[in-house]
GROMACS .gro file of C-alpha atoms in nm:
model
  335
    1UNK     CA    1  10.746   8.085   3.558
    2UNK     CA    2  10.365   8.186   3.613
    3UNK     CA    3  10.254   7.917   3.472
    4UNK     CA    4  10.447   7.639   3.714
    5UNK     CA    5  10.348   7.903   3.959
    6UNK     CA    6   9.993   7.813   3.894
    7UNK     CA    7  10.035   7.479   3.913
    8UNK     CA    8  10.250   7.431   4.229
    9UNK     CA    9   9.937   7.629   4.345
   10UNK     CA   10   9.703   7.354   4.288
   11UNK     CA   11   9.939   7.124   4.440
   12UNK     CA   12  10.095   7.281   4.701
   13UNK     CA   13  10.011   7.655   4.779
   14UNK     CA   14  10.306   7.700   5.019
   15UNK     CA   15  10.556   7.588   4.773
   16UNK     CA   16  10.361   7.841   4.505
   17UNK     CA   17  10.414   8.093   4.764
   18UNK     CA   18  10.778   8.028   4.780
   19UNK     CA   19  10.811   8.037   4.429
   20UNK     CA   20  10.669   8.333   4.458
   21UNK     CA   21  10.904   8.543   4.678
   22UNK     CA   22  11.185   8.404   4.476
   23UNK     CA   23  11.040   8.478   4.163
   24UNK     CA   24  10.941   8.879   4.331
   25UNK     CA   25  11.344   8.931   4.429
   26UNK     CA   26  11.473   8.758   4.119
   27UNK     CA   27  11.255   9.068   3.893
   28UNK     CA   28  11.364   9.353   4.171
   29UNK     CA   29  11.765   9.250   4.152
   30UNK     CA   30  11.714   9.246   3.748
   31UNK     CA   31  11.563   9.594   3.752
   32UNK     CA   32  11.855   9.729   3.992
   33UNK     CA   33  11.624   9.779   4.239
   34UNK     CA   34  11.753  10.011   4.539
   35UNK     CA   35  11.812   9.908   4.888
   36UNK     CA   36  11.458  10.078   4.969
   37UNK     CA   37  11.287   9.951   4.740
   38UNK     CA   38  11.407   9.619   4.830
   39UNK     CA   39  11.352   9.652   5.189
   40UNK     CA   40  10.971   9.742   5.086
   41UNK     CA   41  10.921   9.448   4.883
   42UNK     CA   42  11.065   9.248   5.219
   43UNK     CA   43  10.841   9.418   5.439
   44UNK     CA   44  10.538   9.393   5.180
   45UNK     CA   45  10.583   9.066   5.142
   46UNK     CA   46  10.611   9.005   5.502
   47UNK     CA   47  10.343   9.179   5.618
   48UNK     CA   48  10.563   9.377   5.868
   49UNK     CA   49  10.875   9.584   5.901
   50UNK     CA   50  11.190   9.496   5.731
   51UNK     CA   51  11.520   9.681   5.808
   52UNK     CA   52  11.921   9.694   5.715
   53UNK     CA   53  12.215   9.773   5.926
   54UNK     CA   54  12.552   9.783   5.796
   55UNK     CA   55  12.883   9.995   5.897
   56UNK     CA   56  12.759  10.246   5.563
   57UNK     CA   57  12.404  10.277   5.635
   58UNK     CA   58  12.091  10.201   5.872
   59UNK     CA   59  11.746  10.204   5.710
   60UNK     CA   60  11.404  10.100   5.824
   61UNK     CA   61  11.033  10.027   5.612
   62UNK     CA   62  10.723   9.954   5.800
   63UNK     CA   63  10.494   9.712   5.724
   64UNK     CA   64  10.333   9.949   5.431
   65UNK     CA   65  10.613  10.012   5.303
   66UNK     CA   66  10.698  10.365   5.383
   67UNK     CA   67  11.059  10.453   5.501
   68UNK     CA   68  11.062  10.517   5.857
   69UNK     CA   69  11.220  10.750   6.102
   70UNK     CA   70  11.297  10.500   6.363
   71UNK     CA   71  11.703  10.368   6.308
   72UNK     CA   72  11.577  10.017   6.413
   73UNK     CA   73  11.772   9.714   6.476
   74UNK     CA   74  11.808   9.377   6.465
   75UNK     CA   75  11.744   9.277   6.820
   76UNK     CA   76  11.616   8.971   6.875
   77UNK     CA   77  11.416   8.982   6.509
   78UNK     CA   78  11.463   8.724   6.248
   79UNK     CA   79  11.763   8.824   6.061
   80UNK     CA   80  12.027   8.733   5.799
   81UNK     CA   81  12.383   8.828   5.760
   82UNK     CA   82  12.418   9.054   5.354
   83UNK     CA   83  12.742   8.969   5.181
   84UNK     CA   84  12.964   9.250   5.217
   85UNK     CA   85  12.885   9.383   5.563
   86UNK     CA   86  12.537   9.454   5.725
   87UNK     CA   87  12.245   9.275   5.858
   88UNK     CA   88  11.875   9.261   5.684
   89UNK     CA   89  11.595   9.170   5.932
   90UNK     CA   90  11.182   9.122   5.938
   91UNK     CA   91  11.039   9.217   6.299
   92UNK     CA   92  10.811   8.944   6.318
   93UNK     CA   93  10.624   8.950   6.651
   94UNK     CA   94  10.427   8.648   6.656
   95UNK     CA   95  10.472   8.300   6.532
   96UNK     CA   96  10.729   8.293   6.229
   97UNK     CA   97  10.558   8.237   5.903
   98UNK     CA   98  10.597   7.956   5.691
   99UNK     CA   99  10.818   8.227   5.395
  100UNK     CA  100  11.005   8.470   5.637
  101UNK     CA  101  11.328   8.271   5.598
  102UNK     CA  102  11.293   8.253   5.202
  103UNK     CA  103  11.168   8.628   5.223
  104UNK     CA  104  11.522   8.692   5.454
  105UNK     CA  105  11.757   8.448   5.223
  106UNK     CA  106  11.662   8.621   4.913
  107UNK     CA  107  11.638   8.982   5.021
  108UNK     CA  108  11.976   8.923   5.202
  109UNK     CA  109  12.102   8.766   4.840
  110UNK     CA  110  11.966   9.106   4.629
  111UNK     CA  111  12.109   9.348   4.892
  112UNK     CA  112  12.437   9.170   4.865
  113UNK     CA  113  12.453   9.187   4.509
  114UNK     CA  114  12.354   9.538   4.451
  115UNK     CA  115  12.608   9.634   4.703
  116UNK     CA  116  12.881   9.442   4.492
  117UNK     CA  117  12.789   9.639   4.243
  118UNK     CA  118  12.748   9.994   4.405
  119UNK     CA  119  12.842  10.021   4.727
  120UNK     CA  120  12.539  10.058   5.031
  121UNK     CA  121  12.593  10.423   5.064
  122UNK     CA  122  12.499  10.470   4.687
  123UNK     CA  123  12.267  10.212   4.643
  124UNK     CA  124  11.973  10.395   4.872
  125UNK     CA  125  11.866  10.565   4.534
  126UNK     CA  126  11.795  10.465   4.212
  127UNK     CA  127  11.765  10.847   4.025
  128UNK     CA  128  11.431  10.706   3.851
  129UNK     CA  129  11.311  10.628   4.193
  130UNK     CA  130  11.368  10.990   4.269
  131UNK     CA  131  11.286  11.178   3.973
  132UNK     CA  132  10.895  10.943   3.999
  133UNK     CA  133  10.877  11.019   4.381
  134UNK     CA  134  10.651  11.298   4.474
  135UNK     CA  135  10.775  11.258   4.811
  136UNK     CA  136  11.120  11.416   4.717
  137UNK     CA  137  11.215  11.750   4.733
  138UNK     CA  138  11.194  11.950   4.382
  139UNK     CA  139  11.532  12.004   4.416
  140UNK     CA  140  11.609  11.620   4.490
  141UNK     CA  141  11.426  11.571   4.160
  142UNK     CA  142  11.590  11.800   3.954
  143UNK     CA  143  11.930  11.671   4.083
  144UNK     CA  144  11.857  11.293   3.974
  145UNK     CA  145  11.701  11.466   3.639
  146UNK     CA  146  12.045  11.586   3.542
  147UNK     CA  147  12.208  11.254   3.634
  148UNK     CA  148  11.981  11.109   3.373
  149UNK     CA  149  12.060  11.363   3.111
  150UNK     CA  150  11.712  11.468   3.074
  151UNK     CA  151  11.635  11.821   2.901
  152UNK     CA  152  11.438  12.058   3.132
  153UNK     CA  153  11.271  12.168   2.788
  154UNK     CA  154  11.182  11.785   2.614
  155UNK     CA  155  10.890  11.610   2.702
  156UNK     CA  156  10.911  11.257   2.806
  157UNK     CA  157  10.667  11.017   2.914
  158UNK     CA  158  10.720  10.692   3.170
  159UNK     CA  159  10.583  10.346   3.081
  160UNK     CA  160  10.532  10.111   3.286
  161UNK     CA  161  10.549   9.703   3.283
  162UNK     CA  162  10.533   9.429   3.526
  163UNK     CA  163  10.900   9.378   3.612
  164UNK     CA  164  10.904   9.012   3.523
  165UNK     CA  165  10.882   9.114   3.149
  166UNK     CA  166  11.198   9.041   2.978
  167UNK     CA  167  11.199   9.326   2.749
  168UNK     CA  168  11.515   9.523   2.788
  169UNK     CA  169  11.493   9.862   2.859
  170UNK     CA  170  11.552  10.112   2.573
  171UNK     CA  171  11.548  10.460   2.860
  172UNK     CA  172  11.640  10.497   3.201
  173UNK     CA  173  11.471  10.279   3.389
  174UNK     CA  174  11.394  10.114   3.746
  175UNK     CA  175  11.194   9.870   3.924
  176UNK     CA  176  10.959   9.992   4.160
  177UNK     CA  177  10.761   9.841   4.459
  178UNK     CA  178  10.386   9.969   4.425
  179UNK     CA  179  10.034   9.878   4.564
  180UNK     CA  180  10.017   9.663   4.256
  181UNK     CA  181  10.347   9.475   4.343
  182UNK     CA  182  10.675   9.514   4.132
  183UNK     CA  183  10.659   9.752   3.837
  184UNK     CA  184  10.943   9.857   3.597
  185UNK     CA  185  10.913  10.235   3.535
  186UNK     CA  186  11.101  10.293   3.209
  187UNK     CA  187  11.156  10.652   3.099
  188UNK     CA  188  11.179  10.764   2.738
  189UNK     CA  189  11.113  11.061   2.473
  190UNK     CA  190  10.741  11.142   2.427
  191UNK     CA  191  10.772  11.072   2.047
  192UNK     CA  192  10.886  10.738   2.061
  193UNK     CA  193  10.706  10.461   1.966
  194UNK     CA  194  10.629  10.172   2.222
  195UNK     CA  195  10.649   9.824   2.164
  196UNK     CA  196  10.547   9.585   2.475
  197UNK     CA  197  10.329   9.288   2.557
  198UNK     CA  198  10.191   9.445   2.861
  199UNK     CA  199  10.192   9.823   2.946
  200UNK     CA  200  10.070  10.152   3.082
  201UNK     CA  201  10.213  10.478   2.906
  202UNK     CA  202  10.197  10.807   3.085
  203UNK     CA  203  10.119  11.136   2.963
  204UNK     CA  204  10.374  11.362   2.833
  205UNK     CA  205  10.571  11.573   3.057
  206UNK     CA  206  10.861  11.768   3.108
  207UNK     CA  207  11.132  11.626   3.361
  208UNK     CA  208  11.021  11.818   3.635
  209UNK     CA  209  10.645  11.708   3.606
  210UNK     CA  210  10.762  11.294   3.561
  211UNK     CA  211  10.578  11.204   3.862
  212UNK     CA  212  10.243  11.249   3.717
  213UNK     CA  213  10.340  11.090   3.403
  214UNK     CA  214  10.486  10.789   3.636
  215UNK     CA  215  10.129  10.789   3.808
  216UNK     CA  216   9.910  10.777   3.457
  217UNK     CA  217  10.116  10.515   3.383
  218UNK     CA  218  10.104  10.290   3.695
  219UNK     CA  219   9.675  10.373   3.638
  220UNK     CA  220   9.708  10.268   3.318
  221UNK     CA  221   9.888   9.942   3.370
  222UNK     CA  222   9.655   9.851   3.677
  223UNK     CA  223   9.375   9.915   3.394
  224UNK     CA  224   9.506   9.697   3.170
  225UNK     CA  225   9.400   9.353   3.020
  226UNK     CA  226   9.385   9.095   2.795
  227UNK     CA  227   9.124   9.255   2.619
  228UNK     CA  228   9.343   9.567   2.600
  229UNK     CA  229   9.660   9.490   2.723
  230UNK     CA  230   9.846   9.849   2.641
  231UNK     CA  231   9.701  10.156   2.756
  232UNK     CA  232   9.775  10.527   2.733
  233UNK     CA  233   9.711  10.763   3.021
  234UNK     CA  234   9.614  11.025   2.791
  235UNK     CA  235   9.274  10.813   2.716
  236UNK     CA  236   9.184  10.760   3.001
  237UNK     CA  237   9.013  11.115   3.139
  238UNK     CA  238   8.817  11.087   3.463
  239UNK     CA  239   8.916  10.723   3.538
  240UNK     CA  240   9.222  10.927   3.667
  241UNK     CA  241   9.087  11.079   3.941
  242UNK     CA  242   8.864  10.726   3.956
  243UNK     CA  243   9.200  10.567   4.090
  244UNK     CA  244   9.298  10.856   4.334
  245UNK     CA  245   8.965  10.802   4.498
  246UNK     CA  246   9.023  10.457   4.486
  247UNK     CA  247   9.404  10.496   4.644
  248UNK     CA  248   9.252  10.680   4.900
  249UNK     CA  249   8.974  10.407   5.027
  250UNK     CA  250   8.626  10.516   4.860
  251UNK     CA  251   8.312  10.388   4.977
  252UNK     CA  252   8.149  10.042   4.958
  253UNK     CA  253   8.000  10.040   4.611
  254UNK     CA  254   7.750   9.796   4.540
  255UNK     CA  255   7.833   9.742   4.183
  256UNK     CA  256   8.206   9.683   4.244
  257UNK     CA  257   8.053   9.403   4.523
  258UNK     CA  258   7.777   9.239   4.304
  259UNK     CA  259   8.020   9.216   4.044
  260UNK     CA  260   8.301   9.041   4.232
  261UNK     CA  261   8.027   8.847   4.323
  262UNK     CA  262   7.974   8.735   3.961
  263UNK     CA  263   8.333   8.654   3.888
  264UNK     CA  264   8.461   8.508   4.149
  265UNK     CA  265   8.142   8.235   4.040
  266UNK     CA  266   8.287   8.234   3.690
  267UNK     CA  267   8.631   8.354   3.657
  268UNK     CA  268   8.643   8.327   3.285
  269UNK     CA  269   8.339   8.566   3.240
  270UNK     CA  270   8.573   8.874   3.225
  271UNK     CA  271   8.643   8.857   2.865
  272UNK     CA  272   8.236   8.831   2.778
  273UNK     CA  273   8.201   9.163   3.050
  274UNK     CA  274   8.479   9.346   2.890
  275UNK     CA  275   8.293   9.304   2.553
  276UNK     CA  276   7.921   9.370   2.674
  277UNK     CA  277   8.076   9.684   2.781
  278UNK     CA  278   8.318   9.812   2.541
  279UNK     CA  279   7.999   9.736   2.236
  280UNK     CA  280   7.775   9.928   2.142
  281UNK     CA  281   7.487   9.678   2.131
  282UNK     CA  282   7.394   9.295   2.220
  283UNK     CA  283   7.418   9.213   1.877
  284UNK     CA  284   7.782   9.405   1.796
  285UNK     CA  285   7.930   9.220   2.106
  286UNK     CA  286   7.778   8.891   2.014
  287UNK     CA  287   8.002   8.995   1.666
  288UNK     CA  288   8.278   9.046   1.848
  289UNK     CA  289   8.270   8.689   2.041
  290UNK     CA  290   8.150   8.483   1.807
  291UNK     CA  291   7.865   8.414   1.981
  292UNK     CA  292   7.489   8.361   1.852
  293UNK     CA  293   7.265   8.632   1.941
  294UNK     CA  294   7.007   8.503   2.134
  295UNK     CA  295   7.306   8.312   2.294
  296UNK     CA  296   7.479   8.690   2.455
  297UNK     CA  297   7.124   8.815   2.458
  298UNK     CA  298   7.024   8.515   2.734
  299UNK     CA  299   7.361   8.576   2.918
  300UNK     CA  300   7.335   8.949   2.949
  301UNK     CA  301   6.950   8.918   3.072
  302UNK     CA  302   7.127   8.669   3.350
  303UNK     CA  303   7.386   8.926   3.419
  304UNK     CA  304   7.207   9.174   3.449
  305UNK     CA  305   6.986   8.994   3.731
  306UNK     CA  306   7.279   8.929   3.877
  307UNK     CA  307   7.490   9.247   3.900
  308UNK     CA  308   7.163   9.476   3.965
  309UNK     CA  309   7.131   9.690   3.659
  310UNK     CA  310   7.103   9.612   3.303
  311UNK     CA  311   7.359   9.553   3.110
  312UNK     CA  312   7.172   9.581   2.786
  313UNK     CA  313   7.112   9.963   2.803
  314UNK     CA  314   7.376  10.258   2.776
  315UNK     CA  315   7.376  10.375   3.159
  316UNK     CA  316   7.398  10.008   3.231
  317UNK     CA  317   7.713   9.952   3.029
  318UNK     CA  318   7.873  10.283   3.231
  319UNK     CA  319   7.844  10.115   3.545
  320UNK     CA  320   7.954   9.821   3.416
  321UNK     CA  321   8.286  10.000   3.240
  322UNK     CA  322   8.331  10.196   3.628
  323UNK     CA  323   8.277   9.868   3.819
  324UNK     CA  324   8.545   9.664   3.564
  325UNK     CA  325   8.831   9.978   3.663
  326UNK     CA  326   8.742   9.974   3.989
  327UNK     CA  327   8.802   9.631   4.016
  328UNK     CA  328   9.126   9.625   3.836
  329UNK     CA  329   9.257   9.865   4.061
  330UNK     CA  330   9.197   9.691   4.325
  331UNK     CA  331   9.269   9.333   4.260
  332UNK     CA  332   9.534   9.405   4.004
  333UNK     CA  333   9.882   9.289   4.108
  334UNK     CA  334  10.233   9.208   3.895
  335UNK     CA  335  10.479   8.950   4.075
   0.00000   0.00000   0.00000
């Protein structure tokens, strides 16, 4: 499905985009996404607030995706009728865009099927959802902790994959709209061993302290790539509290710049970055790529002229390692 997505990019970028939602509500309705969680992918999708009527419940997400107080209603927004009673709209103030009725059609389809299968008054909540939310109450947490039969004195740990991966899940699990688009937060024992493509694991924790195992992991898969694809949250120390900064809008940086910079000239140059800064030396990453030498030792001497600092010496590789997270946090995203 990526792949076609790629090329009805090249072709035709709205169609891509279409493909797109579809492909975004197919993964939530698979992970038994909730109604608010659906509504946020609508309204993140949309780029403004998405909302639900029906005779069982009212609900309301703003354009970031936070549940709001205000009932809301359909008015005179764009809007679709839900199988089973109730009415999903986007308040769109300006011109429609060219998605909102795809975005409408197919969030309208996944409300309508989760309701088949729960209800709307007991679809707002996914227990996962609650148990990762640090939003909820303690008590709200410990409530959907006993629905999942999780002991208050076993240690668990969350991992996280893009929801489009097929794996089933082995633990309690649910789909989750983040900052990184849809993730599937899958909870099981601490000792268990973990076999996935693609994945962030959390640290260990006890059911009451999930939510920071939930947020390790979500770090970790936003860290992730093809050069290491899995990552543990217990690894990865200060780069932590790197991504809370980063959540919370640091500064302009001027590596994190010079280096978009560089890759957005050469897209393909991650792999030889991730290398020059994982080695030791020039001449172990040259090992490592199967390149010549003097062929790495030219490219790093260009790199380094263009990123600002030198790649070739040990503080150089640091800010290279800090401005390759940062910029995985902030460009990384799972449809």
């Amino acid at each position: 499905m990526q792949e076609l997505a790629g090329r009805l990019k090249a072709l035709d970028p709205e169609a891509s985009e279409t493909l797109r939602v579809i492909s975004y509500f197919d993964a939530l309705t698979a992970g038994h996404a909730s109604v608010e969680v659906l509504l946020r992918g609508a309204s993140m999708l949309a780029g403004c607030a998405s909302g639900l009527t029906s005779p069982a419940l009212t609900l309301r997400v703003d354009e970031r995706g936070r549940r709001s107080p205000e009932a809301g209603t359909p008015a005179s927004w764009p809007a679709r009728a839900v199988t089973g009673g109730g009415t999903v709209w986007i308040e769109r103030d300006e011109s429609p865009h060219a998605n909102d009725d795809m975005i409408l059609e197919r969030v309208a389809l996944a409300l309508g099927i989760l309701f088949e299968r729960t209800g709307p008054a007991e679809s707002v909540h996914n227990p996962v959802e609650t148990l990762l939310d640090s939003s909820e109450s303690a008590e709200s947490r410990q409530t959907a902790a006993h629905a999942l039969h999780l002991v208050a004195t076993t240690r668990y740990r969350v991992i996280t994959q893009p929801a489009s991966t097929t794996k089933a899940a082995a633990g309690p699990s649910a789909v989750i709209t983040t900052v990184a688009g849809a993730v599937r937060a899958e909870i099981v024992l601490s000792t268990d061993a973990v076999a996935a493509p693609r994945a962030g694991i959390g640290i260990a924790a006890s059911p009451a302290d999930l939510v920071r195992s939930w947020m390790s992991a979500l770090t970790a898969l936003r860290l992730t790539s093809d050069h290491e694809p899995v990552l543990y949250g217990d690894d990865l120390g200060s780069l932590l509290l790197l991504a809370e900064i980063s959540t919370a809008g640091a500064p302009e940086n001027c590596d994190l710049q010079s280096l978009g910079v560089v890759i957005r000239e050469t897209p393909r140059i991650l792999p030889m970055l991730d290398t020059l800064a994982a080695s030791e030396s020039l001449r172990a990453a040259a090992a490592t790529l199967g390149f010549h030498h003097s062929t790495v030792q030219s490219r790093a001497e260009e790199l380094s002229a263009k990123l600002g600092f030198d790649v070739r010496t040990s503080r150089g590789r640091t800010r290279l390692s800090v401005a390759l997270a940062l910029h995985r946090l902030e460009t990384a995203r799972f449809e």
